[in-house]
PDB file of C-alpha atoms in Angstrom:
ATOM      1  CA  UNK A  24     334.668  -5.415  75.222  1.00  0.00           C
ATOM      2  CA  UNK A  25     334.180  -1.691  75.834  1.00  0.00           C
ATOM      3  CA  UNK A  26     336.802   1.030  76.198  1.00  0.00           C
ATOM      4  CA  UNK A  27     337.301   4.791  76.200  1.00  0.00           C
ATOM      5  CA  UNK A  28     338.734   5.552  72.767  1.00  0.00           C
ATOM      6  CA  UNK A  29     340.928   8.551  71.956  1.00  0.00           C
ATOM      7  CA  UNK A  30     340.607   9.160  68.220  1.00  0.00           C
ATOM      8  CA  UNK A  31     341.662  12.824  68.334  1.00  0.00           C
ATOM      9  CA  UNK A  32     343.966  13.918  71.191  1.00  0.00           C
ATOM     10  CA  UNK A  33     342.467  17.349  71.820  1.00  0.00           C
ATOM     11  CA  UNK A  34     341.406  16.699  75.410  1.00  0.00           C
ATOM     12  CA  UNK A  35     339.158  14.659  77.662  1.00  0.00           C
ATOM     13  CA  UNK A  36     335.897  15.753  76.005  1.00  0.00           C
ATOM     14  CA  UNK A  37     336.870  13.987  72.785  1.00  0.00           C
ATOM     15  CA  UNK A  38     337.019  10.549  74.467  1.00  0.00           C
ATOM     16  CA  UNK A  39     334.191   8.173  73.541  1.00  0.00           C
ATOM     17  CA  UNK A  40     333.014   4.940  75.224  1.00  0.00           C
ATOM     18  CA  UNK A  41     332.869   2.345  72.442  1.00  0.00           C
ATOM     19  CA  UNK A  42     332.234  -1.333  71.933  1.00  0.00           C
ATOM     20  CA  UNK A  43     335.253  -2.988  70.308  1.00  0.00           C
ATOM     21  CA  UNK A  44     336.125  -6.551  69.310  1.00  0.00           C
ATOM     22  CA  UNK A  45     337.816  -8.401  72.170  1.00  0.00           C
ATOM     23  CA  UNK A  46     341.354  -9.078  70.901  1.00  0.00           C
ATOM     24  CA  UNK A  47     343.375 -12.264  71.279  1.00  0.00           C
ATOM     25  CA  UNK A  48     346.925 -12.118  72.623  1.00  0.00           C
ATOM     26  CA  UNK A  49     349.844 -12.434  70.251  1.00  0.00           C
ATOM     27  CA  UNK A  50     353.306 -13.757  71.123  1.00  0.00           C
ATOM     28  CA  UNK A  51     354.486 -12.370  74.469  1.00  0.00           C
ATOM     29  CA  UNK A  52     351.083 -10.854  75.281  1.00  0.00           C
ATOM     30  CA  UNK A  53     348.270 -11.558  77.719  1.00  0.00           C
ATOM     31  CA  UNK A  54     344.591 -10.580  77.616  1.00  0.00           C
ATOM     32  CA  UNK A  55     343.561  -8.974  80.898  1.00  0.00           C
ATOM     33  CA  UNK A  56     340.048  -8.472  82.195  1.00  0.00           C
ATOM     34  CA  UNK A  57     340.466  -5.103  83.892  1.00  0.00           C
ATOM     35  CA  UNK A  58     339.087  -4.803  87.418  1.00  0.00           C
ATOM     36  CA  UNK A  59     340.611  -1.428  88.341  1.00  0.00           C
ATOM     37  CA  UNK A  60     342.628   1.324  86.626  1.00  0.00           C
ATOM     38  CA  UNK A  61     344.154   4.376  88.271  1.00  0.00           C
ATOM     39  CA  UNK A  62     344.223   7.916  86.917  1.00  0.00           C
ATOM     40  CA  UNK A  63     347.693   9.450  86.694  1.00  0.00           C
ATOM     41  CA  UNK A  64     348.823  12.887  85.529  1.00  0.00           C
ATOM     42  CA  UNK A  65     350.306  11.447  82.285  1.00  0.00           C
ATOM     43  CA  UNK A  66     346.832  10.059  81.462  1.00  0.00           C
ATOM     44  CA  UNK A  67     345.653  13.664  81.172  1.00  0.00           C
ATOM     45  CA  UNK A  68     348.655  14.832  79.164  1.00  0.00           C
ATOM     46  CA  UNK A  69     348.438  11.933  76.692  1.00  0.00           C
ATOM     47  CA  UNK A  70     344.847  12.736  75.622  1.00  0.00           C
ATOM     48  CA  UNK A  71     345.878  16.401  75.183  1.00  0.00           C
ATOM     49  CA  UNK A  72     348.832  15.375  72.956  1.00  0.00           C
ATOM     50  CA  UNK A  73     351.213  16.891  75.534  1.00  0.00           C
ATOM     51  CA  UNK A  74     352.949  13.728  76.773  1.00  0.00           C
ATOM     52  CA  UNK A  75     356.401  12.624  75.578  1.00  0.00           C
ATOM     53  CA  UNK A  76     354.945   9.297  74.404  1.00  0.00           C
ATOM     54  CA  UNK A  77     352.514   9.797  71.509  1.00  0.00           C
ATOM     55  CA  UNK A  78     350.758   6.503  70.700  1.00  0.00           C
ATOM     56  CA  UNK A  79     349.357   5.922  67.224  1.00  0.00           C
ATOM     57  CA  UNK A  80     345.691   6.831  66.852  1.00  0.00           C
ATOM     58  CA  UNK A  81     343.213   5.650  67.885  1.00  0.00           C
ATOM     59  CA  UNK A  82     344.279   4.456  71.329  1.00  0.00           C
ATOM     60  CA  UNK A  83     342.744   3.652  74.703  1.00  0.00           C
ATOM     61  CA  UNK A  84     344.256   5.771  77.505  1.00  0.00           C
ATOM     62  CA  UNK A  85     344.913   4.421  80.992  1.00  0.00           C
ATOM     63  CA  UNK A  86     348.542   3.739  81.824  1.00  0.00           C
ATOM     64  CA  UNK A  87     348.126   1.605  84.954  1.00  0.00           C
ATOM     65  CA  UNK A  88     345.648  -1.127  85.795  1.00  0.00           C
ATOM     66  CA  UNK A  89     345.052  -4.444  87.526  1.00  0.00           C
ATOM     67  CA  UNK A  90     342.892  -7.437  86.715  1.00  0.00           C
ATOM     68  CA  UNK A  91     342.715 -11.115  85.838  1.00  0.00           C
ATOM     69  CA  UNK A  92     344.554 -12.893  83.011  1.00  0.00           C
ATOM     70  CA  UNK A  93     341.965 -14.245  80.543  1.00  0.00           C
ATOM     71  CA  UNK A  94     344.279 -15.662  77.855  1.00  0.00           C
ATOM     72  CA  UNK A  95     348.022 -15.961  77.251  1.00  0.00           C
ATOM     73  CA  UNK A  96     349.928 -15.682  73.999  1.00  0.00           C
ATOM     74  CA  UNK A  97     352.682 -17.833  72.592  1.00  0.00           C
ATOM     75  CA  UNK A  98     355.876 -17.899  74.636  1.00  0.00           C
ATOM     76  CA  UNK A  99     354.288 -16.673  77.881  1.00  0.00           C
ATOM     77  CA  UNK A 100     355.258 -19.107  80.634  1.00  0.00           C
ATOM     78  CA  UNK A 101     355.361 -17.087  83.862  1.00  0.00           C
ATOM     79  CA  UNK A 102     351.659 -16.104  83.809  1.00  0.00           C
ATOM     80  CA  UNK A 103     348.573 -18.296  83.593  1.00  0.00           C
ATOM     81  CA  UNK A 104     344.838 -17.875  83.011  1.00  0.00           C
ATOM     82  CA  UNK A 105     343.039 -16.791  86.183  1.00  0.00           C
ATOM     83  CA  UNK A 106     346.110 -15.102  87.691  1.00  0.00           C
ATOM     84  CA  UNK A 107     345.788 -11.652  89.259  1.00  0.00           C
ATOM     85  CA  UNK A 108     348.244  -9.108  87.831  1.00  0.00           C
ATOM     86  CA  UNK A 109     349.013  -5.402  87.771  1.00  0.00           C
ATOM     87  CA  UNK A 110     350.479  -3.693  84.739  1.00  0.00           C
ATOM     88  CA  UNK A 111     351.826  -0.307  83.735  1.00  0.00           C
ATOM     89  CA  UNK A 112     351.921  -0.338  79.950  1.00  0.00           C
ATOM     90  CA  UNK A 113     351.262   3.339  79.174  1.00  0.00           C
ATOM     91  CA  UNK A 114     347.877   2.820  77.468  1.00  0.00           C
ATOM     92  CA  UNK A 115     344.932   0.432  77.428  1.00  0.00           C
ATOM     93  CA  UNK A 116     343.664   0.664  80.997  1.00  0.00           C
ATOM     94  CA  UNK A 117     340.408   2.582  80.628  1.00  0.00           C
ATOM     95  CA  UNK A 118     338.265  -0.263  79.361  1.00  0.00           C
ATOM     96  CA  UNK A 119     336.939  -3.679  80.292  1.00  0.00           C
ATOM     97  CA  UNK A 120     339.783  -5.653  78.650  1.00  0.00           C
ATOM     98  CA  UNK A 121     343.214  -4.972  77.210  1.00  0.00           C
ATOM     99  CA  UNK A 122     346.210  -6.692  75.674  1.00  0.00           C
ATOM    100  CA  UNK A 123     349.360  -6.204  77.739  1.00  0.00           C
ATOM    101  CA  UNK A 124     352.996  -7.215  77.276  1.00  0.00           C
ATOM    102  CA  UNK A 125     353.482 -10.168  79.633  1.00  0.00           C
ATOM    103  CA  UNK A 126     356.931  -8.852  80.569  1.00  0.00           C
ATOM    104  CA  UNK A 127     355.347  -5.726  82.080  1.00  0.00           C
ATOM    105  CA  UNK A 128     352.840  -7.623  84.236  1.00  0.00           C
ATOM    106  CA  UNK A 129     353.479  -7.860  87.970  1.00  0.00           C
ATOM    107  CA  UNK A 130     351.985 -11.046  89.479  1.00  0.00           C
ATOM    108  CA  UNK A 131     350.006 -10.138  92.583  1.00  0.00           C
ATOM    109  CA  UNK A 132     350.569 -12.073  95.809  1.00  0.00           C
ATOM    110  CA  UNK A 133     347.548 -13.211  97.805  1.00  0.00           C
ATOM    111  CA  UNK A 134     345.943 -10.325  99.677  1.00  0.00           C
ATOM    112  CA  UNK A 135     347.035  -7.649  97.186  1.00  0.00           C
ATOM    113  CA  UNK A 136     343.665  -6.255  96.034  1.00  0.00           C
ATOM    114  CA  UNK A 137     343.005  -4.915  92.548  1.00  0.00           C
ATOM    115  CA  UNK A 138     342.294  -1.321  93.643  1.00  0.00           C
ATOM    116  CA  UNK A 139     345.564  -1.003  95.590  1.00  0.00           C
ATOM    117  CA  UNK A 140     347.451  -2.815  92.807  1.00  0.00           C
ATOM    118  CA  UNK A 141     346.114  -0.449  90.130  1.00  0.00           C
ATOM    119  CA  UNK A 142     347.410   2.489  92.172  1.00  0.00           C
ATOM    120  CA  UNK A 143     350.784   0.994  93.066  1.00  0.00           C
ATOM    121  CA  UNK A 144     353.405   0.626  90.357  1.00  0.00           C
ATOM    122  CA  UNK A 145     353.825   4.167  89.011  1.00  0.00           C
ATOM    123  CA  UNK A 146     353.893   6.075  92.286  1.00  0.00           C
ATOM    124  CA  UNK A 147     355.974   3.644  94.348  1.00  0.00           C
ATOM    125  CA  UNK A 148     358.426   2.799  91.567  1.00  0.00           C
ATOM    126  CA  UNK A 149     358.924   6.502  90.826  1.00  0.00           C
ATOM    127  CA  UNK A 150     359.368   7.426  94.480  1.00  0.00           C
ATOM    128  CA  UNK A 151     361.663   4.503  95.332  1.00  0.00           C
ATOM    129  CA  UNK A 152     363.846   5.089  92.263  1.00  0.00           C
ATOM    130  CA  UNK A 153     364.021   8.794  93.175  1.00  0.00           C
ATOM    131  CA  UNK A 154     364.729   8.543  96.893  1.00  0.00           C
ATOM    132  CA  UNK A 155     366.607   5.273  97.305  1.00  0.00           C
ATOM    133  CA  UNK A 156     368.479   5.034  93.986  1.00  0.00           C
ATOM    134  CA  UNK A 157     368.981   8.558  92.656  1.00  0.00           C
ATOM    135  CA  UNK A 158     369.224  10.408  96.004  1.00  0.00           C
ATOM    136  CA  UNK A 159     370.805   7.533  97.966  1.00  0.00           C
ATOM    137  CA  UNK A 160     368.665   8.534 100.959  1.00  0.00           C
ATOM    138  CA  UNK A 161     370.091   7.556 104.349  1.00  0.00           C
ATOM    139  CA  UNK A 162     368.405   7.073 107.707  1.00  0.00           C
ATOM    140  CA  UNK A 163     368.389  10.283 109.739  1.00  0.00           C
ATOM    141  CA  UNK A 164     368.350  12.607 106.723  1.00  0.00           C
ATOM    142  CA  UNK A 165     365.570  15.148 106.160  1.00  0.00           C
ATOM    143  CA  UNK A 166     363.375  14.993 103.055  1.00  0.00           C
ATOM    144  CA  UNK A 167     361.107  17.808 101.856  1.00  0.00           C
ATOM    145  CA  UNK A 168     358.259  16.449  99.704  1.00  0.00           C
ATOM    146  CA  UNK A 169     356.439  18.950  97.480  1.00  0.00           C
ATOM    147  CA  UNK A 170     352.925  18.149  96.273  1.00  0.00           C
ATOM    148  CA  UNK A 171     352.946  15.753  99.195  1.00  0.00           C
ATOM    149  CA  UNK A 172     349.239  14.833  99.204  1.00  0.00           C
ATOM    150  CA  UNK A 173     349.230  13.593  95.608  1.00  0.00           C
ATOM    151  CA  UNK A 174     349.956  10.079  94.377  1.00  0.00           C
ATOM    152  CA  UNK A 175     353.752  10.199  94.112  1.00  0.00           C
ATOM    153  CA  UNK A 176     353.910  12.541  97.125  1.00  0.00           C
ATOM    154  CA  UNK A 177     352.110  10.146  99.464  1.00  0.00           C
ATOM    155  CA  UNK A 178     354.284   7.286  98.191  1.00  0.00           C
ATOM    156  CA  UNK A 179     357.423   9.378  98.799  1.00  0.00           C
ATOM    157  CA  UNK A 180     356.369  10.099 102.399  1.00  0.00           C
ATOM    158  CA  UNK A 181     355.868   6.393 103.127  1.00  0.00           C
ATOM    159  CA  UNK A 182     359.117   5.284 101.478  1.00  0.00           C
ATOM    160  CA  UNK A 183     361.183   8.008 103.167  1.00  0.00           C
ATOM    161  CA  UNK A 184     359.738   7.121 106.573  1.00  0.00           C
ATOM    162  CA  UNK A 185     360.340   3.397 105.997  1.00  0.00           C
ATOM    163  CA  UNK A 186     363.975   4.293 105.174  1.00  0.00           C
ATOM    164  CA  UNK A 187     364.348   6.093 108.516  1.00  0.00           C
ATOM    165  CA  UNK A 188     364.262   9.674 107.227  1.00  0.00           C
ATOM    166  CA  UNK A 189     362.577  12.722 108.730  1.00  0.00           C
ATOM    167  CA  UNK A 190     359.850  14.036 106.416  1.00  0.00           C
ATOM    168  CA  UNK A 191     358.564  17.559 105.830  1.00  0.00           C
ATOM    169  CA  UNK A 192     355.444  17.466 103.665  1.00  0.00           C
ATOM    170  CA  UNK A 193     354.303  20.535 101.718  1.00  0.00           C
ATOM    171  CA  UNK A 194     350.709  20.688 100.468  1.00  0.00           C
ATOM    172  CA  UNK A 195     348.096  23.294  99.576  1.00  0.00           C
ATOM    173  CA  UNK A 196     345.394  22.859 102.263  1.00  0.00           C
ATOM    174  CA  UNK A 197     345.132  22.019 105.964  1.00  0.00           C
ATOM    175  CA  UNK A 198     343.137  18.906 105.026  1.00  0.00           C
ATOM    176  CA  UNK A 199     345.935  17.685 102.748  1.00  0.00           C
ATOM    177  CA  UNK A 200     348.515  18.445 105.438  1.00  0.00           C
ATOM    178  CA  UNK A 201     346.503  16.376 107.925  1.00  0.00           C
ATOM    179  CA  UNK A 202     346.491  13.471 105.462  1.00  0.00           C
ATOM    180  CA  UNK A 203     350.295  13.731 105.166  1.00  0.00           C
ATOM    181  CA  UNK A 204     350.683  13.601 108.957  1.00  0.00           C
ATOM    182  CA  UNK A 205     348.374  10.572 109.112  1.00  0.00           C
ATOM    183  CA  UNK A 206     350.729   8.575 106.858  1.00  0.00           C
ATOM    184  CA  UNK A 207     353.916   9.537 108.669  1.00  0.00           C
ATOM    185  CA  UNK A 208     355.025  13.103 107.844  1.00  0.00           C
ATOM    186  CA  UNK A 209     356.824  14.672 110.825  1.00  0.00           C
ATOM    187  CA  UNK A 210     356.106  18.293 109.879  1.00  0.00           C
ATOM    188  CA  UNK A 211     353.788  19.854 107.300  1.00  0.00           C
ATOM    189  CA  UNK A 212     353.871  23.183 105.465  1.00  0.00           C
ATOM    190  CA  UNK A 213     350.682  24.613 103.986  1.00  0.00           C
ATOM    191  CA  UNK A 214     352.074  26.659 101.110  1.00  0.00           C
ATOM    192  CA  UNK A 215     348.830  28.565 100.736  1.00  0.00           C
ATOM    193  CA  UNK A 216     349.335  30.176 104.138  1.00  0.00           C
ATOM    194  CA  UNK A 217     353.157  30.224 103.827  1.00  0.00           C
ATOM    195  CA  UNK A 218     353.133  32.072 100.524  1.00  0.00           C
ATOM    196  CA  UNK A 219     355.825  31.878  97.846  1.00  0.00           C
ATOM    197  CA  UNK A 220     358.611  32.736  97.873  1.00  0.00           C
ATOM    198  CA  UNK A 221     359.606  34.138 101.273  1.00  0.00           C
ATOM    199  CA  UNK A 222     356.897  32.630 103.467  1.00  0.00           C
ATOM    200  CA  UNK A 223     357.625  29.212 102.023  1.00  0.00           C
ATOM    201  CA  UNK A 224     361.381  29.606 102.527  1.00  0.00           C
ATOM    202  CA  UNK A 225     360.879  30.796 106.106  1.00  0.00           C
ATOM    203  CA  UNK A 226     358.739  27.741 106.865  1.00  0.00           C
ATOM    204  CA  UNK A 227     361.391  25.372 105.451  1.00  0.00           C
ATOM    205  CA  UNK A 228     364.086  27.148 107.462  1.00  0.00           C
ATOM    206  CA  UNK A 229     362.060  26.842 110.669  1.00  0.00           C
ATOM    207  CA  UNK A 230     361.323  23.156 110.019  1.00  0.00           C
ATOM    208  CA  UNK A 231     365.035  22.332 109.555  1.00  0.00           C
ATOM    209  CA  UNK A 232     366.586  24.594 112.239  1.00  0.00           C
ATOM    210  CA  UNK A 233     368.121  26.656 109.456  1.00  0.00           C
ATOM    211  CA  UNK A 234     370.067  23.760 107.913  1.00  0.00           C
ATOM    212  CA  UNK A 235     367.754  23.044 104.983  1.00  0.00           C
ATOM    213  CA  UNK A 236     366.598  19.604 103.800  1.00  0.00           C
ATOM    214  CA  UNK A 237     369.079  16.982 102.606  1.00  0.00           C
ATOM    215  CA  UNK A 238     366.742  15.846  99.835  1.00  0.00           C
ATOM    216  CA  UNK A 239     363.942  17.702  98.032  1.00  0.00           C
ATOM    217  CA  UNK A 240     361.405  15.596  96.119  1.00  0.00           C
ATOM    218  CA  UNK A 241     359.724  17.813  93.519  1.00  0.00           C
ATOM    219  CA  UNK A 242     356.920  16.549  91.262  1.00  0.00           C
ATOM    220  CA  UNK A 243     355.468  20.080  91.033  1.00  0.00           C
ATOM    221  CA  UNK A 244     358.023  22.389  89.369  1.00  0.00           C
ATOM    222  CA  UNK A 245     356.907  25.887  88.403  1.00  0.00           C
ATOM    223  CA  UNK A 246     357.227  28.643  90.979  1.00  0.00           C
ATOM    224  CA  UNK A 247     358.145  26.250  93.798  1.00  0.00           C
ATOM    225  CA  UNK A 248     361.465  25.117  92.374  1.00  0.00           C
ATOM    226  CA  UNK A 249     363.685  28.142  92.942  1.00  0.00           C
ATOM    227  CA  UNK A 250     362.631  28.996  96.528  1.00  0.00           C
ATOM    228  CA  UNK A 251     362.866  25.305  97.409  1.00  0.00           C
ATOM    229  CA  UNK A 252     366.339  24.942  95.883  1.00  0.00           C
ATOM    230  CA  UNK A 253     367.495  28.126  97.645  1.00  0.00           C
ATOM    231  CA  UNK A 254     366.482  26.419 100.900  1.00  0.00           C
ATOM    232  CA  UNK A 255     368.366  23.148 100.337  1.00  0.00           C
ATOM    233  CA  UNK A 256     371.053  21.980 102.749  1.00  0.00           C
ATOM    234  CA  UNK A 257     374.775  21.521 102.110  1.00  0.00           C
ATOM    235  CA  UNK A 258     375.384  18.562  99.752  1.00  0.00           C
ATOM    236  CA  UNK A 259     371.620  18.427  99.165  1.00  0.00           C
ATOM    237  CA  UNK A 260     370.033  16.467  96.325  1.00  0.00           C
ATOM    238  CA  UNK A 261     367.146  18.086  94.440  1.00  0.00           C
ATOM    239  CA  UNK A 262     365.017  15.442  92.695  1.00  0.00           C
ATOM    240  CA  UNK A 263     363.368  16.596  89.464  1.00  0.00           C
ATOM    241  CA  UNK A 264     360.349  14.267  89.318  1.00  0.00           C
ATOM    242  CA  UNK A 265     357.798  16.203  87.241  1.00  0.00           C
ATOM    243  CA  UNK A 266     355.999  19.449  86.512  1.00  0.00           C
ATOM    244  CA  UNK A 267     352.429  19.058  87.767  1.00  0.00           C
ATOM    245  CA  UNK A 268     352.005  22.824  88.135  1.00  0.00           C
ATOM    246  CA  UNK A 269     352.619  23.253  84.388  1.00  0.00           C
ATOM    247  CA  UNK A 270     355.664  25.491  83.800  1.00  0.00           C
ATOM    248  CA  UNK A 271     359.128  23.924  83.626  1.00  0.00           C
ATOM    249  CA  UNK A 272     361.393  26.001  85.899  1.00  0.00           C
ATOM    250  CA  UNK A 273     364.800  27.448  85.040  1.00  0.00           C
ATOM    251  CA  UNK A 274     367.332  27.615  87.888  1.00  0.00           C
ATOM    252  CA  UNK A 275     370.489  29.764  88.157  1.00  0.00           C
ATOM    253  CA  UNK A 276     373.493  27.407  88.193  1.00  0.00           C
ATOM    254  CA  UNK A 277     375.224  29.364  90.945  1.00  0.00           C
ATOM    255  CA  UNK A 278     372.698  27.916  93.426  1.00  0.00           C
ATOM    256  CA  UNK A 279     374.157  24.417  92.964  1.00  0.00           C
ATOM    257  CA  UNK A 280     377.667  25.799  93.402  1.00  0.00           C
ATOM    258  CA  UNK A 281     376.915  27.725  96.592  1.00  0.00           C
ATOM    259  CA  UNK A 282     375.282  24.753  98.332  1.00  0.00           C
ATOM    260  CA  UNK A 283     377.517  22.004  96.917  1.00  0.00           C
ATOM    261  CA  UNK A 284     374.166  20.601  95.839  1.00  0.00           C
ATOM    262  CA  UNK A 285     373.064  18.269  93.060  1.00  0.00           C
ATOM    263  CA  UNK A 286     370.179  18.618  90.634  1.00  0.00           C
ATOM    264  CA  UNK A 287     369.109  15.026  89.951  1.00  0.00           C
ATOM    265  CA  UNK A 288     366.815  13.878  87.151  1.00  0.00           C
ATOM    266  CA  UNK A 289     364.303  11.105  87.866  1.00  0.00           C
ATOM    267  CA  UNK A 290     362.943   9.146  84.890  1.00  0.00           C
ATOM    268  CA  UNK A 291     361.718   5.825  86.241  1.00  0.00           C
ATOM    269  CA  UNK A 292     360.254   4.693  82.894  1.00  0.00           C
ATOM    270  CA  UNK A 293     363.641   4.736  81.179  1.00  0.00           C
ATOM    271  CA  UNK A 294     365.344   3.244  84.244  1.00  0.00           C
ATOM    272  CA  UNK A 295     362.947   0.266  84.000  1.00  0.00           C
ATOM    273  CA  UNK A 296     363.842  -0.237  80.311  1.00  0.00           C
ATOM    274  CA  UNK A 297     367.596   0.311  80.623  1.00  0.00           C
ATOM    275  CA  UNK A 298     368.116  -1.530  83.927  1.00  0.00           C
ATOM    276  CA  UNK A 299     365.427  -4.242  83.992  1.00  0.00           C
ATOM    277  CA  UNK A 300     367.126  -6.413  86.627  1.00  0.00           C
ATOM    278  CA  UNK A 301     367.503  -3.512  89.046  1.00  0.00           C
ATOM    279  CA  UNK A 302     363.900  -2.513  88.397  1.00  0.00           C
ATOM    280  CA  UNK A 303     362.626  -6.053  89.012  1.00  0.00           C
ATOM    281  CA  UNK A 304     364.538  -6.230  92.311  1.00  0.00           C
ATOM    282  CA  UNK A 305     363.046  -2.882  93.331  1.00  0.00           C
ATOM    283  CA  UNK A 306     359.487  -4.019  92.523  1.00  0.00           C
ATOM    284  CA  UNK A 307     359.969  -7.257  94.446  1.00  0.00           C
ATOM    285  CA  UNK A 308     361.089  -5.323  97.509  1.00  0.00           C
ATOM    286  CA  UNK A 309     358.176  -2.894  97.185  1.00  0.00           C
ATOM    287  CA  UNK A 310     355.693  -5.797  96.996  1.00  0.00           C
ATOM    288  CA  UNK A 311     357.311  -7.194 100.134  1.00  0.00           C
ATOM    289  CA  UNK A 312     356.973  -3.808 101.866  1.00  0.00           C
ATOM    290  CA  UNK A 313     353.283  -3.752 100.914  1.00  0.00           C
ATOM    291  CA  UNK A 314     352.827  -7.186 102.496  1.00  0.00           C
ATOM    292  CA  UNK A 315     354.582  -5.950 105.646  1.00  0.00           C
ATOM    293  CA  UNK A 316     352.333  -2.872 105.832  1.00  0.00           C
ATOM    294  CA  UNK A 317     355.190  -0.398 105.324  1.00  0.00           C
ATOM    295  CA  UNK A 318     353.536   1.108 102.241  1.00  0.00           C
ATOM    296  CA  UNK A 319     349.906   1.275 101.143  1.00  0.00           C
ATOM    297  CA  UNK A 320     348.415   3.478  98.415  1.00  0.00           C
ATOM    298  CA  UNK A 321     346.238   6.350  99.597  1.00  0.00           C
ATOM    299  CA  UNK A 322     342.991   6.019  97.609  1.00  0.00           C
ATOM    300  CA  UNK A 323     341.108   9.297  97.242  1.00  0.00           C
ATOM    301  CA  UNK A 324     338.063   7.448  95.888  1.00  0.00           C
ATOM    302  CA  UNK A 325     336.955   4.784  93.455  1.00  0.00           C
ATOM    303  CA  UNK A 326     334.602   5.651  90.600  1.00  0.00           C
ATOM    304  CA  UNK A 327     332.851   3.533  87.944  1.00  0.00           C
ATOM    305  CA  UNK A 328     334.788   3.260  84.674  1.00  0.00           C
ATOM    306  CA  UNK A 329     331.827   4.940  82.918  1.00  0.00           C
ATOM    307  CA  UNK A 330     332.484   8.100  84.998  1.00  0.00           C
ATOM    308  CA  UNK A 331     335.997   8.622  83.607  1.00  0.00           C
ATOM    309  CA  UNK A 332     335.323  12.170  82.398  1.00  0.00           C
ATOM    310  CA  UNK A 333     334.086  13.187  85.867  1.00  0.00           C
ATOM    311  CA  UNK A 334     337.230  11.616  87.343  1.00  0.00           C
ATOM    312  CA  UNK A 335     339.418  13.671  84.990  1.00  0.00           C
ATOM    313  CA  UNK A 336     337.535  16.807  86.118  1.00  0.00           C
ATOM    314  CA  UNK A 337     338.107  15.920  89.776  1.00  0.00           C
ATOM    315  CA  UNK A 338     341.826  15.421  89.113  1.00  0.00           C
ATOM    316  CA  UNK A 339     341.946  18.763  87.293  1.00  0.00           C
ATOM    317  CA  UNK A 340     340.437  20.538  90.301  1.00  0.00           C
ATOM    318  CA  UNK A 341     343.574  19.600  92.306  1.00  0.00           C
ATOM    319  CA  UNK A 342     341.307  18.233  95.011  1.00  0.00           C
ATOM    320  CA  UNK A 343     342.643  14.676  94.804  1.00  0.00           C
ATOM    321  CA  UNK A 344     344.374  13.229  97.861  1.00  0.00           C
ATOM    322  CA  UNK A 345     346.384  10.169  96.833  1.00  0.00           C
ATOM    323  CA  UNK A 346     345.031   8.274  93.831  1.00  0.00           C
ATOM    324  CA  UNK A 347     341.768   8.122  91.883  1.00  0.00           C
ATOM    325  CA  UNK A 348     340.848   4.597  90.764  1.00  0.00           C
ATOM    326  CA  UNK A 349     338.269   3.586  88.150  1.00  0.00           C
ATOM    327  CA  UNK A 350     336.594   0.213  88.688  1.00  0.00           C
ATOM    328  CA  UNK A 351     334.657  -2.224  86.471  1.00  0.00           C
TER     329      UNK A 351
END
């Protein structure tokens, strides 16, 4: 097998494409021939030693992938050789083969292609857990999605619309705003032309007739957080999803008091570990929604696995719309 090996987590340039012995699965594991692997923001942080999970060195990055089961380890009964699966295991995806915990593998129904499957679990699980579980989103409510043209943003738009909400999508270019409208956003805000903080707040006010959004989905953080929270509606729920812009914001507590609003943390990874039954039910419903056409990953482009460093550079340029997927 071949894989991109991180032997020193100082950044993307230190990754090397190496031939490695193809491993055999141990108890509870499966060997997967990887057909597609998506690039997520944590995949950048982990090779820079900036992610909360720090795997022992050396490791193969690539948190999310899909492929075909090649061998099963002792005690694995729900998966069989030749079965198509998707997996989000945190590492191992950027190669031709990997060992994966069988418990983390999602069997793929017929018609669920590898590219879509490799781009599915992280963004839809995160967005569903945020909107439907943590925010308890109801039909008729208004959701503001920040970073709306990215992976989790596009998933949030689709899930909110499927739940009967009204969606305001905020993105950085007219092209990204057009993409958001094409997948269901009712209104878009280009925050390059509606500059922070006042232009952005004015645009939110206009889009909500002065009431403010009921739910704000924020995977961006940084300078967007305070003006967005100041714009939230009464009893609003502000979802802290991530900090793609870099800085972690600090908010004055009086803002929550004045709006009767909630600041709500979203950590899907721990939810999946602590509440496995609830997570499994969520994933089953999401797979059903995919089959019904309610949700479908937005794929920016596919690139050969050998071009991983170029894919990282494209992601770093903030030009990605939806998800980048590497293919073997």
